[in-house]
């Protein structure tokens, strides 16, 4: 019984350790990849030529939830720290 309990505790410790590694490192990799994609999407949208023949500009509406609409720059976190801000956050 003591052997089984010891084995169970070791298994739980390994699972908790893997969860900590996932939360601290792997999720950061996914977040960085998503931020890079959003940044590229927003830069492409802003760099696209706008139609110059439009007499009346379209009405301003809120972007759909999950769409990037601007950048957040915090100089104290570094000169290259810039994150895309998405609607709904």
PDB file as gemmi writes it, atoms N, CA and C in Angstrom:
CRYST1    1.000    1.000    1.000  90.00  90.00  90.00 P 1                      
ATOM      1  N   UNK A   1       0.820  -1.190   0.000  1.00  0.00           N  
ATOM      2  CA  UNK A   1       0.000   0.000   0.000  1.00  0.00           C  
ATOM      3  C   UNK A   1       0.868   1.259   0.000  1.00  0.00           C  
ATOM      4  N   UNK A   2       1.946   1.245   0.783  1.00  0.00           N  
ATOM      5  CA  UNK A   2       2.846   2.401   0.826  1.00  0.00           C  
ATOM      6  C   UNK A   2       3.516   2.586  -0.532  1.00  0.00           C  
ATOM      7  N   UNK A   3       3.868   1.502  -1.177  1.00  0.00           N  
ATOM      8  CA  UNK A   3       4.488   1.572  -2.497  1.00  0.00           C  
ATOM      9  C   UNK A   3       3.524   2.177  -3.517  1.00  0.00           C  
ATOM     10  N   UNK A   4       2.282   1.765  -3.461  1.00  0.00           N  
ATOM     11  CA  UNK A   4       1.264   2.306  -4.374  1.00  0.00           C  
ATOM     12  C   UNK A   4       1.030   3.795  -4.134  1.00  0.00           C  
ATOM     13  N   UNK A   5       1.001   4.195  -2.860  1.00  0.00           N  
ATOM     14  CA  UNK A   5       0.822   5.604  -2.525  1.00  0.00           C  
ATOM     15  C   UNK A   5       2.023   6.422  -2.994  1.00  0.00           C  
ATOM     16  N   UNK A   6       3.212   5.897  -2.819  1.00  0.00           N  
ATOM     17  CA  UNK A   6       4.420   6.584  -3.286  1.00  0.00           C  
ATOM     18  C   UNK A   6       4.418   6.741  -4.793  1.00  0.00           C  
ATOM     19  N   UNK A   7       4.028   5.715  -5.484  1.00  0.00           N  
ATOM     20  CA  UNK A   7       3.972   5.766  -6.943  1.00  0.00           C  
ATOM     21  C   UNK A   7       2.913   6.782  -7.403  1.00  0.00           C  
ATOM     22  N   UNK A   8       1.804   6.830  -6.722  1.00  0.00           N  
ATOM     23  CA  UNK A   8       0.761   7.798  -7.041  1.00  0.00           C  
ATOM     24  C   UNK A   8       1.255   9.230  -6.817  1.00  0.00           C  
ATOM     25  N   UNK A   9       1.948   9.475  -5.732  1.00  0.00           N  
ATOM     26  CA  UNK A   9       2.464  10.816  -5.451  1.00  0.00           C  
ATOM     27  C   UNK A   9       3.507  11.249  -6.480  1.00  0.00           C  
ATOM     28  N   UNK A  10       4.360  10.321  -6.898  1.00  0.00           N  
ATOM     29  CA  UNK A  10       5.348  10.641  -7.925  1.00  0.00           C  
ATOM     30  C   UNK A  10       4.648  10.964  -9.245  1.00  0.00           C  
ATOM     31  N   UNK A  11       3.638  10.195  -9.589  1.00  0.00           N  
ATOM     32  CA  UNK A  11       2.892  10.449 -10.818  1.00  0.00           C  
ATOM     33  C   UNK A  11       2.212  11.813 -10.776  1.00  0.00           C  
ATOM     34  N   UNK A  12       1.584  12.142  -9.663  1.00  0.00           N  
ATOM     35  CA  UNK A  12       0.935  13.446  -9.518  1.00  0.00           C  
ATOM     36  C   UNK A  12       1.974  14.563  -9.607  1.00  0.00           C  
ATOM     37  N   UNK A  13       3.129  14.383  -8.997  1.00  0.00           N  
ATOM     38  CA  UNK A  13       4.179  15.396  -9.045  1.00  0.00           C  
ATOM     39  C   UNK A  13       4.663  15.619 -10.478  1.00  0.00           C  
ATOM     40  N   UNK A  14       4.808  14.552 -11.249  1.00  0.00           N  
ATOM     41  CA  UNK A  14       5.228  14.673 -12.650  1.00  0.00           C  
ATOM     42  C   UNK A  14       4.165  15.406 -13.459  1.00  0.00           C  
ATOM     43  N   UNK A  15       2.910  15.081 -13.247  1.00  0.00           N  
ATOM     44  CA  UNK A  15       1.824  15.742 -13.980  1.00  0.00           C  
ATOM     45  C   UNK A  15       1.767  17.231 -13.628  1.00  0.00           C  
ATOM     46  N   UNK A  16       1.890  17.565 -12.362  1.00  0.00           N  
ATOM     47  CA  UNK A  16       1.884  18.968 -11.949  1.00  0.00           C  
ATOM     48  C   UNK A  16       3.101  19.689 -12.525  1.00  0.00           C  
ATOM     49  N   UNK A  17       4.247  19.043 -12.535  1.00  0.00           N  
ATOM     50  CA  UNK A  17       5.446  19.651 -13.125  1.00  0.00           C  
ATOM     51  C   UNK A  17       5.276  19.921 -14.612  1.00  0.00           C  
ATOM     52  N   UNK A  18       4.690  18.971 -15.335  1.00  0.00           N  
ATOM     53  CA  UNK A  18       4.439  19.181 -16.759  1.00  0.00           C  
ATOM     54  C   UNK A  18       3.436  20.300 -16.994  1.00  0.00           C  
ATOM     55  N   UNK A  19       2.431  20.407 -16.140  1.00  0.00           N  
ATOM     56  CA  UNK A  19       1.466  21.490 -16.250  1.00  0.00           C  
ATOM     57  C   UNK A  19       2.138  22.846 -16.042  1.00  0.00           C  
ATOM     58  N   UNK A  20       3.032  22.933 -15.088  1.00  0.00           N  
ATOM     59  CA  UNK A  20       3.756  24.185 -14.833  1.00  0.00           C  
ATOM     60  C   UNK A  20       4.626  24.549 -16.027  1.00  0.00           C  
ATOM     61  N   UNK A  21       5.317  23.580 -16.587  1.00  0.00           N  
ATOM     62  CA  UNK A  21       6.145  23.838 -17.767  1.00  0.00           C  
ATOM     63  C   UNK A  21       5.277  24.303 -18.926  1.00  0.00           C  
ATOM     64  N   UNK A  22       4.148  23.668 -19.134  1.00  0.00           N  
ATOM     65  CA  UNK A  22       3.250  24.061 -20.223  1.00  0.00           C  
ATOM     66  C   UNK A  22       2.752  25.491 -20.028  1.00  0.00           C  
ATOM     67  N   UNK A  23       2.283  25.802 -18.840  1.00  0.00           N  
ATOM     68  CA  UNK A  23       1.729  27.130 -18.575  1.00  0.00           C  
ATOM     69  C   UNK A  23       2.782  28.230 -18.690  1.00  0.00           C  
ATOM     70  N   UNK A  24       4.013  27.957 -18.299  1.00  0.00           N  
ATOM     71  CA  UNK A  24       5.037  28.991 -18.295  1.00  0.00           C  
ATOM     72  C   UNK A  24       5.803  29.118 -19.606  1.00  0.00           C  
ATOM     73  N   UNK A  25       5.961  28.056 -20.350  1.00  0.00           N  
ATOM     74  CA  UNK A  25       6.818  28.110 -21.528  1.00  0.00           C  
ATOM     75  C   UNK A  25       6.074  27.835 -22.831  1.00  0.00           C  
ATOM     76  N   UNK A  26       5.323  26.774 -22.897  1.00  0.00           N  
ATOM     77  CA  UNK A  26       4.668  26.378 -24.152  1.00  0.00           C  
ATOM     78  C   UNK A  26       3.579  27.378 -24.523  1.00  0.00           C  
ATOM     79  N   UNK A  27       2.783  27.813 -23.552  1.00  0.00           N  
ATOM     80  CA  UNK A  27       1.728  28.777 -23.862  1.00  0.00           C  
ATOM     81  C   UNK A  27       2.320  30.112 -24.320  1.00  0.00           C  
ATOM     82  N   UNK A  28       3.515  30.472 -23.838  1.00  0.00           N  
ATOM     83  CA  UNK A  28       4.189  31.684 -24.312  1.00  0.00           C  
ATOM     84  C   UNK A  28       4.573  31.555 -25.782  1.00  0.00           C  
ATOM     85  N   UNK A  29       4.997  30.383 -26.196  1.00  0.00           N  
ATOM     86  CA  UNK A  29       5.335  30.179 -27.599  1.00  0.00           C  
ATOM     87  C   UNK A  29       4.109  30.341 -28.484  1.00  0.00           C  
ATOM     88  N   UNK A  30       2.982  29.784 -28.067  1.00  0.00           N  
ATOM     89  CA  UNK A  30       1.745  29.932 -28.833  1.00  0.00           C  
ATOM     90  C   UNK A  30       1.295  31.396 -28.872  1.00  0.00           C  
ATOM     91  N   UNK A  31       1.420  32.075 -27.753  1.00  0.00           N  
ATOM     92  CA  UNK A  31       1.026  33.474 -27.693  1.00  0.00           C  
ATOM     93  C   UNK A  31       1.903  34.341 -28.593  1.00  0.00           C  
ATOM     94  N   UNK A  32       3.218  34.085 -28.596  1.00  0.00           N  
ATOM     95  CA  UNK A  32       4.121  34.836 -29.466  1.00  0.00           C  
ATOM     96  C   UNK A  32       3.809  34.592 -30.932  1.00  0.00           C  
ATOM     97  N   UNK A  33       3.484  33.373 -31.281  1.00  0.00           N  
ATOM     98  CA  UNK A  33       3.136  33.056 -32.668  1.00  0.00           C  
ATOM     99  C   UNK A  33       1.844  33.775 -33.071  1.00  0.00           C  
ATOM    100  N   UNK A  34       0.860  33.792 -32.187  1.00  0.00           N  
ATOM    101  CA  UNK A  34      -0.397  34.473 -32.482  1.00  0.00           C  
ATOM    102  C   UNK A  34      -0.179  35.986 -32.593  1.00  0.00           C  
ATOM    103  N   UNK A  35       0.666  36.552 -31.726  1.00  0.00           N  
ATOM    104  CA  UNK A  35       0.956  37.981 -31.793  1.00  0.00           C  
ATOM    105  C   UNK A  35       1.665  38.334 -33.093  1.00  0.00           C  
ATOM    106  N   UNK A  36       2.585  37.497 -33.532  1.00  0.00           N  
ATOM    107  CA  UNK A  36       3.290  37.749 -34.797  1.00  0.00           C  
ATOM    108  C   UNK A  36       2.302  37.729 -35.962  1.00  0.00           C  
ATOM    109  N   UNK A  37       1.371  36.793 -35.938  1.00  0.00           N  
ATOM    110  CA  UNK A  37       0.367  36.710 -37.003  1.00  0.00           C  
ATOM    111  C   UNK A  37      -0.537  37.943 -36.989  1.00  0.00           C  
ATOM    112  N   UNK A  38      -0.994  38.358 -35.810  1.00  0.00           N  
ATOM    113  CA  UNK A  38      -1.851  39.529 -35.706  1.00  0.00           C  
ATOM    114  C   UNK A  38      -1.122  40.796 -36.140  1.00  0.00           C  
ATOM    115  N   UNK A  39       0.143  40.909 -35.762  1.00  0.00           N  
ATOM    116  CA  UNK A  39       0.930  42.074 -36.155  1.00  0.00           C  
ATOM    117  C   UNK A  39       1.078  42.137 -37.662  1.00  0.00           C  
ATOM    118  N   UNK A  40       1.377  41.007 -38.279  1.00  0.00           N  
ATOM    119  CA  UNK A  40       1.515  40.964 -39.733  1.00  0.00           C  
ATOM    120  C   UNK A  40       0.189  41.301 -40.410  1.00  0.00           C  
ATOM    121  N   UNK A  41      -0.906  40.778 -39.894  1.00  0.00           N  
ATOM    122  CA  UNK A  41      -2.225  41.040 -40.456  1.00  0.00           C  
ATOM    123  C   UNK A  41      -2.558  42.522 -40.374  1.00  0.00           C  
ATOM    124  N   UNK A  42      -2.296  43.141 -39.229  1.00  0.00           N  
ATOM    125  CA  UNK A  42      -2.609  44.551 -39.052  1.00  0.00           C  
ATOM    126  C   UNK A  42      -1.715  45.434 -39.913  1.00  0.00           C  
ATOM    127  N   UNK A  43      -0.431  45.098 -40.008  1.00  0.00           N  
ATOM    128  CA  UNK A  43       0.490  45.870 -40.860  1.00  0.00           C  
ATOM    129  C   UNK A  43       0.075  45.777 -42.327  1.00  0.00           C  
ATOM    130  N   UNK A  44      -0.319  44.596 -42.783  1.00  0.00           N  
ATOM    131  CA  UNK A  44      -0.770  44.443 -44.170  1.00  0.00           C  
ATOM    132  C   UNK A  44      -2.025  45.276 -44.426  1.00  0.00           C  
ATOM    133  N   UNK A  45      -2.928  45.273 -43.450  1.00  0.00           N  
ATOM    134  CA  UNK A  45      -4.168  46.043 -43.601  1.00  0.00           C  
ATOM    135  C   UNK A  45      -3.873  47.536 -43.662  1.00  0.00           C  
ATOM    136  N   UNK A  46      -2.968  48.008 -42.819  1.00  0.00           N  
ATOM    137  CA  UNK A  46      -2.644  49.428 -42.794  1.00  0.00           C  
ATOM    138  C   UNK A  46      -1.817  49.854 -44.009  1.00  0.00           C  
ATOM    139  N   UNK A  47      -0.994  48.948 -44.551  1.00  0.00           N  
ATOM    140  CA  UNK A  47      -0.160  49.284 -45.698  1.00  0.00           C  
ATOM    141  C   UNK A  47      -0.905  49.203 -47.023  1.00  0.00           C  
ATOM    142  N   UNK A  48      -2.075  48.602 -47.025  1.00  0.00           N  
ATOM    143  CA  UNK A  48      -2.852  48.476 -48.265  1.00  0.00           C  
ATOM    144  C   UNK A  48      -3.293  49.862 -48.720  1.00  0.00           C  
ATOM    145  N   UNK A  49      -3.221  50.118 -50.025  1.00  0.00           N  
ATOM    146  CA  UNK A  49      -3.643  51.429 -50.501  1.00  0.00           C  
ATOM    147  C   UNK A  49      -5.146  51.629 -50.294  1.00  0.00           C  
ATOM    148  N   UNK A  50      -5.485  52.811 -49.856  1.00  0.00           N  
ATOM    149  CA  UNK A  50      -6.905  53.100 -49.647  1.00  0.00           C  
ATOM    150  C   UNK A  50      -7.479  53.704 -50.922  1.00  0.00           C  
ATOM    151  N   UNK A  51      -8.731  53.429 -51.181  1.00  0.00           N  
ATOM    152  CA  UNK A  51      -9.344  53.989 -52.395  1.00  0.00           C  
ATOM    153  C   UNK A  51      -9.417  55.512 -52.282  1.00  0.00           C  
ATOM    154  N   UNK A  52      -8.943  56.214 -53.300  1.00  0.00           N  
ATOM    155  CA  UNK A  52      -8.922  57.674 -53.266  1.00  0.00           C  
ATOM    156  C   UNK A  52     -10.134  58.283 -53.952  1.00  0.00           C  
ATOM    157  N   UNK A  53     -10.943  57.478 -54.603  1.00  0.00           N  
ATOM    158  CA  UNK A  53     -12.093  58.002 -55.334  1.00  0.00           C  
ATOM    159  C   UNK A  53     -13.373  57.988 -54.516  1.00  0.00           C  
ATOM    160  N   UNK A  54     -13.307  57.628 -53.262  1.00  0.00           N  
ATOM    161  CA  UNK A  54     -14.501  57.573 -52.424  1.00  0.00           C  
ATOM    162  C   UNK A  54     -14.860  58.992 -52.003  1.00  0.00           C  
ATOM    163  N   UNK A  55     -16.081  59.408 -52.331  1.00  0.00           N  
ATOM    164  CA  UNK A  55     -16.512  60.763 -51.999  1.00  0.00           C  
ATOM    165  C   UNK A  55     -16.899  60.873 -50.528  1.00  0.00           C  
ATOM    166  N   UNK A  56     -17.568  59.859 -50.018  1.00  0.00           N  
ATOM    167  CA  UNK A  56     -17.999  59.859 -48.623  1.00  0.00           C  
ATOM    168  C   UNK A  56     -17.330  58.687 -47.927  1.00  0.00           C  
ATOM    169  N   UNK A  57     -16.585  58.950 -46.842  1.00  0.00           N  
ATOM    170  CA  UNK A  57     -15.948  57.829 -46.140  1.00  0.00           C  
ATOM    171  C   UNK A  57     -16.997  56.939 -45.486  1.00  0.00           C  
ATOM    172  N   UNK A  58     -16.696  55.657 -45.381  1.00  0.00           N  
ATOM    173  CA  UNK A  58     -17.663  54.752 -44.749  1.00  0.00           C  
ATOM    174  C   UNK A  58     -17.805  55.084 -43.264  1.00  0.00           C  
ATOM    175  N   UNK A  59     -18.941  54.774 -42.666  1.00  0.00           N  
ATOM    176  CA  UNK A  59     -19.124  55.050 -41.236  1.00  0.00           C  
ATOM    177  C   UNK A  59     -18.161  54.220 -40.391  1.00  0.00           C  
ATOM    178  N   UNK A  60     -17.750  54.805 -39.303  1.00  0.00           N  
ATOM    179  CA  UNK A  60     -16.823  54.125 -38.397  1.00  0.00           C  
ATOM    180  C   UNK A  60     -17.613  53.152 -37.536  1.00  0.00           C  
ATOM    181  N   UNK A  61     -17.211  51.897 -37.577  1.00  0.00           N  
ATOM    182  CA  UNK A  61     -17.863  50.869 -36.765  1.00  0.00           C  
ATOM    183  C   UNK A  61     -16.794  50.125 -35.981  1.00  0.00           C  
ATOM    184  N   UNK A  62     -17.215  49.495 -34.921  1.00  0.00           N  
ATOM    185  CA  UNK A  62     -16.283  48.706 -34.119  1.00  0.00           C  
ATOM    186  C   UNK A  62     -15.883  47.457 -34.896  1.00  0.00           C  
ATOM    187  N   UNK A  63     -14.620  47.073 -34.806  1.00  0.00           N  
ATOM    188  CA  UNK A  63     -14.210  45.842 -35.497  1.00  0.00           C  
ATOM    189  C   UNK A  63     -14.858  44.623 -34.837  1.00  0.00           C  
ATOM    190  N   UNK A  64     -14.955  43.527 -35.575  1.00  0.00           N  
ATOM    191  CA  UNK A  64     -15.508  42.308 -34.974  1.00  0.00           C  
ATOM    192  C   UNK A  64     -14.631  41.808 -33.822  1.00  0.00           C  
ATOM    193  N   UNK A  65     -15.219  41.102 -32.916  1.00  0.00           N  
ATOM    194  CA  UNK A  65     -14.492  40.554 -31.766  1.00  0.00           C  
ATOM    195  C   UNK A  65     -13.381  39.637 -32.270  1.00  0.00           C  
ATOM    196  N   UNK A  66     -12.181  39.860 -31.762  1.00  0.00           N  
ATOM    197  CA  UNK A  66     -11.035  39.045 -32.138  1.00  0.00           C  
ATOM    198  C   UNK A  66     -10.197  39.635 -33.248  1.00  0.00           C  
ATOM    199  N   UNK A  67     -10.628  40.747 -33.846  1.00  0.00           N  
ATOM    200  CA  UNK A  67      -9.865  41.390 -34.915  1.00  0.00           C  
ATOM    201  C   UNK A  67      -8.917  42.423 -34.315  1.00  0.00           C  
ATOM    202  N   UNK A  68      -7.674  42.478 -34.804  1.00  0.00           N  
ATOM    203  CA  UNK A  68      -6.743  43.493 -34.290  1.00  0.00           C  
ATOM    204  C   UNK A  68      -7.131  44.879 -34.797  1.00  0.00           C  
ATOM    205  N   UNK A  69      -6.947  45.889 -33.928  1.00  0.00           N  
ATOM    206  CA  UNK A  69      -7.289  47.243 -34.354  1.00  0.00           C  
ATOM    207  C   UNK A  69      -6.221  48.270 -33.991  1.00  0.00           C  
ATOM    208  N   UNK A  70      -5.180  47.885 -33.291  1.00  0.00           N  
ATOM    209  CA  UNK A  70      -4.134  48.827 -32.922  1.00  0.00           C  
ATOM    210  C   UNK A  70      -2.989  48.134 -32.224  1.00  0.00           C  
ATOM    211  N   UNK A  71      -1.972  48.931 -31.876  1.00  0.00           N  
ATOM    212  CA  UNK A  71      -0.806  48.398 -31.178  1.00  0.00           C  
ATOM    213  C   UNK A  71      -0.681  49.051 -29.814  1.00  0.00           C  
ATOM    214  N   UNK A  72      -0.218  48.290 -28.852  1.00  0.00           N  
ATOM    215  CA  UNK A  72       0.089  48.776 -27.523  1.00  0.00           C  
ATOM    216  C   UNK A  72       1.600  48.801 -27.395  1.00  0.00           C  
ATOM    217  N   UNK A  73       2.146  49.981 -27.125  1.00  0.00           N  
ATOM    218  CA  UNK A  73       3.598  50.133 -26.986  1.00  0.00           C  
ATOM    219  C   UNK A  73       3.879  50.671 -25.593  1.00  0.00           C  
ATOM    220  N   UNK A  74       4.663  49.928 -24.820  1.00  0.00           N  
ATOM    221  CA  UNK A  74       5.030  50.340 -23.466  1.00  0.00           C  
ATOM    222  C   UNK A  74       6.547  50.490 -23.436  1.00  0.00           C  
ATOM    223  N   UNK A  75       7.069  51.729 -23.498  1.00  0.00           N  
ATOM    224  CA  UNK A  75       8.515  51.941 -23.572  1.00  0.00           C  
ATOM    225  C   UNK A  75       9.281  51.343 -22.386  1.00  0.00           C  
ATOM    226  N   UNK A  76       8.685  51.312 -21.231  1.00  0.00           N  
ATOM    227  CA  UNK A  76       9.386  50.801 -20.044  1.00  0.00           C  
ATOM    228  C   UNK A  76       9.713  49.305 -20.182  1.00  0.00           C  
ATOM    229  N   UNK A  77       8.939  48.592 -20.976  1.00  0.00           N  
ATOM    230  CA  UNK A  77       9.187  47.166 -21.179  1.00  0.00           C  
ATOM    231  C   UNK A  77      10.190  46.900 -22.290  1.00  0.00           C  
ATOM    232  N   UNK A  78      10.683  47.945 -22.935  1.00  0.00           N  
ATOM    233  CA  UNK A  78      11.685  47.796 -23.993  1.00  0.00           C  
ATOM    234  C   UNK A  78      11.265  48.586 -25.221  1.00  0.00           C  
ATOM    235  N   UNK A  79      12.247  49.014 -25.971  1.00  0.00           N  
ATOM    236  CA  UNK A  79      11.943  49.823 -27.148  1.00  0.00           C  
ATOM    237  C   UNK A  79      11.230  49.013 -28.224  1.00  0.00           C  
ATOM    238  N   UNK A  80      11.421  47.712 -28.243  1.00  0.00           N  
ATOM    239  CA  UNK A  80      10.786  46.886 -29.267  1.00  0.00           C  
ATOM    240  C   UNK A  80       9.531  46.171 -28.753  1.00  0.00           C  
ATOM    241  N   UNK A  81       9.058  46.514 -27.554  1.00  0.00           N  
ATOM    242  CA  UNK A  81       7.865  45.878 -27.007  1.00  0.00           C  
ATOM    243  C   UNK A  81       6.628  46.497 -27.664  1.00  0.00           C  
ATOM    244  N   UNK A  82       5.946  45.720 -28.455  1.00  0.00           N  
ATOM    245  CA  UNK A  82       4.735  46.180 -29.129  1.00  0.00           C  
ATOM    246  C   UNK A  82       3.828  44.964 -29.285  1.00  0.00           C  
ATOM    247  N   UNK A  83       2.591  45.100 -28.868  1.00  0.00           N  
ATOM    248  CA  UNK A  83       1.642  44.005 -28.959  1.00  0.00           C  
ATOM    249  C   UNK A  83       0.385  44.495 -29.682  1.00  0.00           C  
ATOM    250  N   UNK A  84      -0.145  43.624 -30.529  1.00  0.00           N  
ATOM    251  CA  UNK A  84      -1.386  43.934 -31.216  1.00  0.00           C  
ATOM    252  C   UNK A  84      -2.539  43.813 -30.218  1.00  0.00           C  
ATOM    253  N   UNK A  85      -3.454  44.770 -30.284  1.00  0.00           N  
ATOM    254  CA  UNK A  85      -4.628  44.762 -29.409  1.00  0.00           C  
ATOM    255  C   UNK A  85      -5.809  44.309 -30.246  1.00  0.00           C  
ATOM    256  N   UNK A  86      -6.550  43.353 -29.739  1.00  0.00           N  
ATOM    257  CA  UNK A  86      -7.706  42.840 -30.470  1.00  0.00           C  
ATOM    258  C   UNK A  86      -8.994  43.273 -29.794  1.00  0.00           C  
ATOM    259  N   UNK A  87     -10.032  43.402 -30.590  1.00  0.00           N  
ATOM    260  CA  UNK A  87     -11.335  43.789 -30.058  1.00  0.00           C  
ATOM    261  C   UNK A  87     -11.844  42.697 -29.110  1.00  0.00           C  
ATOM    262  N   UNK A  88     -12.327  43.120 -27.964  1.00  0.00           N  
ATOM    263  CA  UNK A  88     -12.875  42.186 -27.008  1.00  0.00           C  
ATOM    264  C   UNK A  88     -11.935  41.869 -25.858  1.00  0.00           C  
ATOM    265  N   UNK A  89     -10.742  42.468 -25.848  1.00  0.00           N  
ATOM    266  CA  UNK A  89      -9.820  42.218 -24.731  1.00  0.00           C  
ATOM    267  C   UNK A  89      -9.814  43.369 -23.781  1.00  0.00           C  
TER     268      UNK A  89                                                      
END                                                                             
